[in-house]
PDB file of C-alpha atoms in Angstrom:
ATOM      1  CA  UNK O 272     110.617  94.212  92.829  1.00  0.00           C
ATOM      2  CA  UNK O 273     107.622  95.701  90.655  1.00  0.00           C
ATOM      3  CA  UNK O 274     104.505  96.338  91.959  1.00  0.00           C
ATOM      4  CA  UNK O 275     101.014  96.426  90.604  1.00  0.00           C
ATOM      5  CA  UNK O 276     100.806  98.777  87.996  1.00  0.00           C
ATOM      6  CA  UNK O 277      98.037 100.358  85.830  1.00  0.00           C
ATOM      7  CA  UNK O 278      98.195 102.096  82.535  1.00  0.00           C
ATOM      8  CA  UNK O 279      97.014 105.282  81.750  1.00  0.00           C
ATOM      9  CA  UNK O 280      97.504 106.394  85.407  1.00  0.00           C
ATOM     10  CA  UNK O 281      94.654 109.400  83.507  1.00  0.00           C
ATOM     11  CA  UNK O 282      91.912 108.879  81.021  1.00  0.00           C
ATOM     12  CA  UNK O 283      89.631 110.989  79.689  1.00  0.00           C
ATOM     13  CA  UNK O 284      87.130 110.373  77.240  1.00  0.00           C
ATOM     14  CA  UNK O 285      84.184 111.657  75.407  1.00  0.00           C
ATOM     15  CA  UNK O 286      80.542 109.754  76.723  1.00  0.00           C
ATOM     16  CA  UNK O 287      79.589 107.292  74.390  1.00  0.00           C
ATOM     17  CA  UNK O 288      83.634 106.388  73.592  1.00  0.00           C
ATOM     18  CA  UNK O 289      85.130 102.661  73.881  1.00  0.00           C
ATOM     19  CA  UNK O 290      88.141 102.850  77.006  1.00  0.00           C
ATOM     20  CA  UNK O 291      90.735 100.201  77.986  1.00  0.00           C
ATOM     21  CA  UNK O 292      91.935 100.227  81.383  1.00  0.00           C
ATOM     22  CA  UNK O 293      95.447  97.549  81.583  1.00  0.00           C
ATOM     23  CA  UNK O 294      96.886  96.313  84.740  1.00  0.00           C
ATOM     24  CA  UNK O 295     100.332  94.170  84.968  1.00  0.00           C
ATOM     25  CA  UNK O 296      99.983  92.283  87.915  1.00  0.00           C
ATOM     26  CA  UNK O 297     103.015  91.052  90.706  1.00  0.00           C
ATOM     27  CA  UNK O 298     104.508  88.098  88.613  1.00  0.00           C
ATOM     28  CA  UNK O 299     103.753  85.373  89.745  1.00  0.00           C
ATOM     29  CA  UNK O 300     100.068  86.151  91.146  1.00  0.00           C
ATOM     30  CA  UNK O 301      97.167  84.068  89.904  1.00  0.00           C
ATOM     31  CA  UNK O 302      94.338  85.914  91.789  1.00  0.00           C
ATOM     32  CA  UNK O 303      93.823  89.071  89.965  1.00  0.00           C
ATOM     33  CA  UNK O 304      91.139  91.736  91.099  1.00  0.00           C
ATOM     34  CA  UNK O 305      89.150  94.962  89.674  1.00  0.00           C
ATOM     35  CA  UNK O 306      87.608  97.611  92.008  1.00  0.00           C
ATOM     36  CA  UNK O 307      86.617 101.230  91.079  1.00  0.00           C
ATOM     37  CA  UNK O 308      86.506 103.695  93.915  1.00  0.00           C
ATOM     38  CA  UNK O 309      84.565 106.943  93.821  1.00  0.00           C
ATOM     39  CA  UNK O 310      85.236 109.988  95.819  1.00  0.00           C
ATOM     40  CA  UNK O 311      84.995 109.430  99.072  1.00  0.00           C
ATOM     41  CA  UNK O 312      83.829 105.565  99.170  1.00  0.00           C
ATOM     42  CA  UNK O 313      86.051 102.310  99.717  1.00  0.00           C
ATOM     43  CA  UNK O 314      86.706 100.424  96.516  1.00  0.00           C
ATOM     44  CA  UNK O 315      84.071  98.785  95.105  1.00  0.00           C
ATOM     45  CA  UNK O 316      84.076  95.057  93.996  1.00  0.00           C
ATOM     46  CA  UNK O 317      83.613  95.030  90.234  1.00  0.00           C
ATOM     47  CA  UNK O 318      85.428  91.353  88.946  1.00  0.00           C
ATOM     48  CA  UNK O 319      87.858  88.243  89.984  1.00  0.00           C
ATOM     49  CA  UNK O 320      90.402  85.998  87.777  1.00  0.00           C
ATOM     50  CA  UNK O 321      91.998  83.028  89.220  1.00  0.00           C
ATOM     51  CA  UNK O 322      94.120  82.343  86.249  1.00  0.00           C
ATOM     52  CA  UNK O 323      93.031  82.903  83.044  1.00  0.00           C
ATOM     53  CA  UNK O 324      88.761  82.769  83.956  1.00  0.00           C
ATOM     54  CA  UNK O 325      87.223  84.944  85.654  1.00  0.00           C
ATOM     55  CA  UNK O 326      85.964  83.132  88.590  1.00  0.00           C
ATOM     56  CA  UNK O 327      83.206  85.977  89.728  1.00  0.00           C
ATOM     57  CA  UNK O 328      82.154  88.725  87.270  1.00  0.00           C
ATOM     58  CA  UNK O 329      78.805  89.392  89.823  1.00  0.00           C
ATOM     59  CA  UNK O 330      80.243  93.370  90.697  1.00  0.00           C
ATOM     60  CA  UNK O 331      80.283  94.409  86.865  1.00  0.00           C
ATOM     61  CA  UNK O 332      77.610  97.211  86.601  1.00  0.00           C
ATOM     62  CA  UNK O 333      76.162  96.163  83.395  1.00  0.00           C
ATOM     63  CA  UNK O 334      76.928  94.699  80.146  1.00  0.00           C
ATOM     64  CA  UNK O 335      79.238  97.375  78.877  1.00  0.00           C
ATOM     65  CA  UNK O 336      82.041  96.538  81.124  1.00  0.00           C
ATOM     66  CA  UNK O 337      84.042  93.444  80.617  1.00  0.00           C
ATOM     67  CA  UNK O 338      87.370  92.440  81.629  1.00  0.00           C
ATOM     68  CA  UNK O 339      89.982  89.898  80.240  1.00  0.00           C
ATOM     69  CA  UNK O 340      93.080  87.836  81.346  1.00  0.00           C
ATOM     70  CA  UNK O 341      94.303  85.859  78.024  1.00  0.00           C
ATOM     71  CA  UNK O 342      97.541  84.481  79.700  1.00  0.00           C
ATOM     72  CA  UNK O 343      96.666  84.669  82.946  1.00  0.00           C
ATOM     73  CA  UNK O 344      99.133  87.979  84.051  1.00  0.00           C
ATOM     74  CA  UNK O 345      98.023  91.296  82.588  1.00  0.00           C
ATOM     75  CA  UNK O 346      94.159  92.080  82.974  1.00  0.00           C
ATOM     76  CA  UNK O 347      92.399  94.494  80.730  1.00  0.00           C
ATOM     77  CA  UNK O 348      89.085  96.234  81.497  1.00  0.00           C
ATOM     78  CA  UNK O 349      87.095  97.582  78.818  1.00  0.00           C
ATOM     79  CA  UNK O 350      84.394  99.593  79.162  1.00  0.00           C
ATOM     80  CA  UNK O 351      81.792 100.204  76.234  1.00  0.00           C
ATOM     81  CA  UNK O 352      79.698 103.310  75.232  1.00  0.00           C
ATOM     82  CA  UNK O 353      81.349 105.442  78.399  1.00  0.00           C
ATOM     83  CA  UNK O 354      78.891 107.073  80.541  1.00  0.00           C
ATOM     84  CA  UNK O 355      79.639 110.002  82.650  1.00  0.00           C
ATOM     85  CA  UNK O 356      78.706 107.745  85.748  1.00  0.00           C
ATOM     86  CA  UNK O 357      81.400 105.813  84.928  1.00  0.00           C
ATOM     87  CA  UNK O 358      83.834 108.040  86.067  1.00  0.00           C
ATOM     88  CA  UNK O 359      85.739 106.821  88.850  1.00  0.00           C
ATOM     89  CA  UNK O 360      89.331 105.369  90.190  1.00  0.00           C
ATOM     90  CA  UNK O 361      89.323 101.853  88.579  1.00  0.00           C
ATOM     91  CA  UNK O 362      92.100  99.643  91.021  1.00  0.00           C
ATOM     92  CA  UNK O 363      93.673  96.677  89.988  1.00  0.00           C
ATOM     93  CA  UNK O 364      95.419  94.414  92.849  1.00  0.00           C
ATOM     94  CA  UNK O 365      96.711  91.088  92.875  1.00  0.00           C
ATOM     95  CA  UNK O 366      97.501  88.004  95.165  1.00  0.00           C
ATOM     96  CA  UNK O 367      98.610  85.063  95.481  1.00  0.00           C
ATOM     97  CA  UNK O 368      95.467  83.430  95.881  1.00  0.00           C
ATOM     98  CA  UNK O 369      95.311  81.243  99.048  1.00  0.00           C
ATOM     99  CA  UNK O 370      92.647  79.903 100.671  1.00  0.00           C
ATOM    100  CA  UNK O 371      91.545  81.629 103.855  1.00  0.00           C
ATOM    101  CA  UNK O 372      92.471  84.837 102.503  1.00  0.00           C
ATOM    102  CA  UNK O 373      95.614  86.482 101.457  1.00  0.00           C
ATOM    103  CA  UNK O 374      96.727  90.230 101.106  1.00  0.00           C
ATOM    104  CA  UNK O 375      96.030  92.288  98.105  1.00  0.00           C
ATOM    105  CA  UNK O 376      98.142  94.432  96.332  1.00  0.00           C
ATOM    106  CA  UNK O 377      97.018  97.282  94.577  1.00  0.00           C
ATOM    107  CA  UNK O 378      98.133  99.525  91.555  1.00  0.00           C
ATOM    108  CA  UNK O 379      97.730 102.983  91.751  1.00  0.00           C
ATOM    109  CA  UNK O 380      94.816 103.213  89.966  1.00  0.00           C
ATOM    110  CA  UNK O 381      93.715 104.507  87.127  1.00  0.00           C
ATOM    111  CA  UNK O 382      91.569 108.050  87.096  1.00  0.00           C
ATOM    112  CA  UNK O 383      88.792 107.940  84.502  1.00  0.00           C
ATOM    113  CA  UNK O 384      86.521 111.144  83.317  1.00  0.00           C
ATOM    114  CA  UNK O 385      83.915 110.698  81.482  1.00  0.00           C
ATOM    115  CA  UNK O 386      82.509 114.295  79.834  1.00  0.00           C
TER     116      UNK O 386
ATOM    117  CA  UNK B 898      70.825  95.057 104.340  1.00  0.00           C
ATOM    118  CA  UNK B 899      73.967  94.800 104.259  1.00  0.00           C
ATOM    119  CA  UNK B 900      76.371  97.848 105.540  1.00  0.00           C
ATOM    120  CA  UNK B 901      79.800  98.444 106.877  1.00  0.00           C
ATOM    121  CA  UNK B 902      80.066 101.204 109.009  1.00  0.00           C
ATOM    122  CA  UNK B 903      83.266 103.139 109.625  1.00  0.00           C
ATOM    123  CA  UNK B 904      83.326 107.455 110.919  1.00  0.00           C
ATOM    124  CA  UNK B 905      83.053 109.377 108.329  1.00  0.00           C
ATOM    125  CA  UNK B 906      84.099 112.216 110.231  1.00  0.00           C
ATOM    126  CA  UNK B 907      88.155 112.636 110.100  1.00  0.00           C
ATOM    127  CA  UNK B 908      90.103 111.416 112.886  1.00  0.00           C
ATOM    128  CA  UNK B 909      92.026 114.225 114.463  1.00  0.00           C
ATOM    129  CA  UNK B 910      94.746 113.572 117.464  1.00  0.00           C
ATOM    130  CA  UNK B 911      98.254 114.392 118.543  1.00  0.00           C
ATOM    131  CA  UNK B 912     101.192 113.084 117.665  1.00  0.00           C
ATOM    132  CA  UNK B 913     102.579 110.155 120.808  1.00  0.00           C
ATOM    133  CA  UNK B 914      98.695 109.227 121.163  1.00  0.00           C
ATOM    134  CA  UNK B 915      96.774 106.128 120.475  1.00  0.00           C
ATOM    135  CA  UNK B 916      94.276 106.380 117.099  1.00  0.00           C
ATOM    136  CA  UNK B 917      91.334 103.819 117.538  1.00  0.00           C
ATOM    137  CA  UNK B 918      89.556 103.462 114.275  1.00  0.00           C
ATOM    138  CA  UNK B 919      86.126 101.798 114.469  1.00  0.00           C
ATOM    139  CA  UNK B 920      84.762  98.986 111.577  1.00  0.00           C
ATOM    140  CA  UNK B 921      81.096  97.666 112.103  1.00  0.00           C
ATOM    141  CA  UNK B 922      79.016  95.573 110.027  1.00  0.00           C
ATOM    142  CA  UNK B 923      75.861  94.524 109.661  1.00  0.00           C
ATOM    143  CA  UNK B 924      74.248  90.936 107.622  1.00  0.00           C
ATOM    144  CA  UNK B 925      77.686  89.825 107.041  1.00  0.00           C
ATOM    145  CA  UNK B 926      79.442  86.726 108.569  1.00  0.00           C
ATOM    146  CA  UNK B 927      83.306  87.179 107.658  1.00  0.00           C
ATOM    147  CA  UNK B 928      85.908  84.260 107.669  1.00  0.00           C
ATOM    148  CA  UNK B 929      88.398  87.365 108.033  1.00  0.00           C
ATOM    149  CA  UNK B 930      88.397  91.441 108.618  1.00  0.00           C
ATOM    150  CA  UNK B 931      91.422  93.029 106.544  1.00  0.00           C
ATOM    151  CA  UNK B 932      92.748  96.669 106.975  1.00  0.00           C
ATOM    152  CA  UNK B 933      93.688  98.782 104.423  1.00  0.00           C
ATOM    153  CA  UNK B 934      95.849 102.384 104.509  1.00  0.00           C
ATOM    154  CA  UNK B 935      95.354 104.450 101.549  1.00  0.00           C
ATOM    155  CA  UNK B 936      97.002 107.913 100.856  1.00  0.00           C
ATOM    156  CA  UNK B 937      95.874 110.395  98.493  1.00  0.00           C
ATOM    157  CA  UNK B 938      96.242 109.064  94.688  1.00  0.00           C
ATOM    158  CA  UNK B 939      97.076 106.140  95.455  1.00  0.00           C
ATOM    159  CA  UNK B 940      95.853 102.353  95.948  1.00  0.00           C
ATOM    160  CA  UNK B 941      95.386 100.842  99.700  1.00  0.00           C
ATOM    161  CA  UNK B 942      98.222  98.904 101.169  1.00  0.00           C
ATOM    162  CA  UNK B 943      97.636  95.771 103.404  1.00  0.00           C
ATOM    163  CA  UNK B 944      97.843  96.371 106.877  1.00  0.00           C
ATOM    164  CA  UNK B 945      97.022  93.383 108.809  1.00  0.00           C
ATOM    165  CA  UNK B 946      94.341  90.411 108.351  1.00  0.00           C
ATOM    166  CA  UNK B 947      92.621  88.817 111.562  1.00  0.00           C
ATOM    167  CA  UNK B 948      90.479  85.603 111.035  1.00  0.00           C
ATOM    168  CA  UNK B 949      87.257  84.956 113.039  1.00  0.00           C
ATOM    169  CA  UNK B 950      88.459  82.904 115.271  1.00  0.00           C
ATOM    170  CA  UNK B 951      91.305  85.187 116.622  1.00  0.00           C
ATOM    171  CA  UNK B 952      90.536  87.774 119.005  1.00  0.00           C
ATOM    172  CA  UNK B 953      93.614  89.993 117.930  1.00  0.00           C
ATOM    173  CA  UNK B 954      96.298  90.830 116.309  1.00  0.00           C
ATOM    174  CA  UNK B 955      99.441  93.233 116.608  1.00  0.00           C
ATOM    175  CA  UNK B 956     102.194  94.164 114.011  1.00  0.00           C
ATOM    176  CA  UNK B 957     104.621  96.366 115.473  1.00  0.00           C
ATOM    177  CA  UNK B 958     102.397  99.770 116.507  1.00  0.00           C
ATOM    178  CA  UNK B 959      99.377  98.306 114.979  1.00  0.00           C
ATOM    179  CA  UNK B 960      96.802  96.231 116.787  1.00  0.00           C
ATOM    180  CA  UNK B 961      93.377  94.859 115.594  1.00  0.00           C
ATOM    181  CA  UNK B 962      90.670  93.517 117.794  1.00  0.00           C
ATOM    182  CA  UNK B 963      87.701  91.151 115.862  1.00  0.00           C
ATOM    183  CA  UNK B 964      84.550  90.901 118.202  1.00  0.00           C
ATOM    184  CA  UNK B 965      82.379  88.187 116.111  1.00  0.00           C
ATOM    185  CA  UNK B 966      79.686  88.843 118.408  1.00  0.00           C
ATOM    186  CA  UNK B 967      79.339  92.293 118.310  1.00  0.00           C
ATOM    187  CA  UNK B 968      80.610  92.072 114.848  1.00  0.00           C
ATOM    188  CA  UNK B 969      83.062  94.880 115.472  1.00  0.00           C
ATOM    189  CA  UNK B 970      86.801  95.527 114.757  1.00  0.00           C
ATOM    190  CA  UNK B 971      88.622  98.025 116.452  1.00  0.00           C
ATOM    191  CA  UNK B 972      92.385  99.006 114.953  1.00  0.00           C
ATOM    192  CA  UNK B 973      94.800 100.613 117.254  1.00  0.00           C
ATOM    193  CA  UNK B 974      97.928 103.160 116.246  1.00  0.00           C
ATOM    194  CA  UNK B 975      99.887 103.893 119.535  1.00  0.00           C
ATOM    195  CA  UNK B 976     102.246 106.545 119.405  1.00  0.00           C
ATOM    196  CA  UNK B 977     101.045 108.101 116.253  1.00  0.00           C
ATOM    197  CA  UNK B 978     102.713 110.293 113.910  1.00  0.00           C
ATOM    198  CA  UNK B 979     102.223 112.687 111.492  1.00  0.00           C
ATOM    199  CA  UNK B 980     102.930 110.362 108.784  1.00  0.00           C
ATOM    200  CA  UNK B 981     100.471 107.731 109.944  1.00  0.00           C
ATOM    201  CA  UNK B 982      97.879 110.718 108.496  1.00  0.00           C
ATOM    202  CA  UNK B 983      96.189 108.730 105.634  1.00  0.00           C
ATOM    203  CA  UNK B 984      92.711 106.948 105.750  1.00  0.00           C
ATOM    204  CA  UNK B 985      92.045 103.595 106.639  1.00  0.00           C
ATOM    205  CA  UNK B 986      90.323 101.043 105.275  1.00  0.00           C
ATOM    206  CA  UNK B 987      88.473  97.696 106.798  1.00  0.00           C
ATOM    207  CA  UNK B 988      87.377  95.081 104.237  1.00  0.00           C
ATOM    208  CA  UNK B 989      85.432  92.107 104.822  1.00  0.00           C
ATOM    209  CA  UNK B 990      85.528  88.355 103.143  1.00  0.00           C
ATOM    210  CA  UNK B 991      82.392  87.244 102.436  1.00  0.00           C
ATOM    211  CA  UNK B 992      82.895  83.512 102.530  1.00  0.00           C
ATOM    212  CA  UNK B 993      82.455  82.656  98.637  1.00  0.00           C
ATOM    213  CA  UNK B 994      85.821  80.266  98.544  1.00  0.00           C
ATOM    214  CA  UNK B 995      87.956  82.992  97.446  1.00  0.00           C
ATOM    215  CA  UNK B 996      88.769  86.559  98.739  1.00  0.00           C
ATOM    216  CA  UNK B 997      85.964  88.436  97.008  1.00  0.00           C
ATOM    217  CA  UNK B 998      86.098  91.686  99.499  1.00  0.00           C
ATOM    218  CA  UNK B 999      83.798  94.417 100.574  1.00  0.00           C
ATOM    219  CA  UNK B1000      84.832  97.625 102.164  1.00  0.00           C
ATOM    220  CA  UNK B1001      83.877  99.925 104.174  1.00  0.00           C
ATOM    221  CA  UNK B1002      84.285 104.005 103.480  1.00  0.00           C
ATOM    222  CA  UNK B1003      87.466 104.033 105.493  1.00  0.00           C
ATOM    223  CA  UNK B1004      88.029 106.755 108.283  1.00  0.00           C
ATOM    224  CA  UNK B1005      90.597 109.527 107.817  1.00  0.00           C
ATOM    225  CA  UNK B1006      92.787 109.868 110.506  1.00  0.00           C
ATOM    226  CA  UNK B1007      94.836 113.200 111.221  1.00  0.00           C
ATOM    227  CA  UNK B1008      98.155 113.403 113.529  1.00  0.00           C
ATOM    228  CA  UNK B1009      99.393 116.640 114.469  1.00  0.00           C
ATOM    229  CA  UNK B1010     102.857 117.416 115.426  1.00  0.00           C
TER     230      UNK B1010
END
């Protein structure tokens, strides 16, 4: 069975560029999640989908970032006028979504450089 | 504030021993404590999940221990080997009505042969 799995597993872009991070969550998973991880540091929080809407956006940085689920399976992060402290590991996982907690399952990430 | 607290320093031990990886926090009130294994270049993979009302939890050579009170988890690898080397990752819930985690920096544990 497929995993999570994120596309480009690389990115590199110029600062001030427009990026698009995709993620095709396990079928059948409603809860969807978006981290980003830098060196050294556990992955960091960024947005949540149950379904189509995202049901907590409260971990997106700033205004530039923003994430979307049309059909409630893939997710795509987009991330406006790149800064070079945006360069991180952005993880996708997904879940079933059941109260009381569930397991996670994460993509492999994708690496993105900013220069 | 808020903080999760896990060594930074790397984990070294030999191979047949028990690894005992430390989580604490501090301002938080978790439903549920996950941990996480992640390898180089790659995501973290679910280990195990203990609520707050168990006191622990084992899954073959894995065990977790959740002490609400000193709001402390302790996770376990007896008999280790080399290919348990990877770090590892707590995460806590944080009680918003849906799994909305927060980890901690995650320990890196070496086994030797």
């Amino acid at each position: 069975g497929a995993g999570v799995s994120q596309t480009p597993s690389n990115k590199v872009t110029e600062k001030g560029k427009y990026v698009e991070l995709r993620c095709d969550p396990i079928s059948g998973h409603t809860a969807l999640y978006w981290y980003r991880q830098s060196l050294g540091q556990g992955p960091e929080f960024l947005i949540y989908f149950q379904g189509t809407g995202a049901a907590d956006d409260s971990g997106l940085p700033n205004d530039r970032f923003f994430a979307v689920r049309p059909e409630g399976s893939v997710s795509t992060l987009k991330i406006q006028r790149t800064e070079r402290g945006d360069s991180a590991v952005y993880l996708c996982a997904s879940s079933l979504g059941l109260a009381g907690g569930d397991e996670q399952y994460f993509g492999p990430g994708t690496r993105l450089t900013v220069t | 504030s808020q903080k999760i607290e896990q060594n930074s320093e790397a984990l070294n031990i030999q191979e047949g021993k028990t690894a005992t990886l430390t989580c604490n926090y501090t301002n938080y009130s978790p439903a549920y404590l996950q941990w996480y294994r992640q390898d180089p270049g790659r995501g973290p993979v679910f280990l195990l999940l203990i609520r707050e009302n168990e006191k622990e939890k084992r899954k073959e050579r894995l065990k977790v221990t959740f002490d609400t009170t000193l709001k402390q988890s302790l996770f376990h690898i007896t008999a280790s080997q080399p290919a348990d080397s990877a770090t590892y990752l707590c995460a806590l819930d944080q009680r918003t009505g849906f799994q909305k985690l927060v980890f901690g920096t995650g320990t890196r544990l070496l086994v030797s042969p």
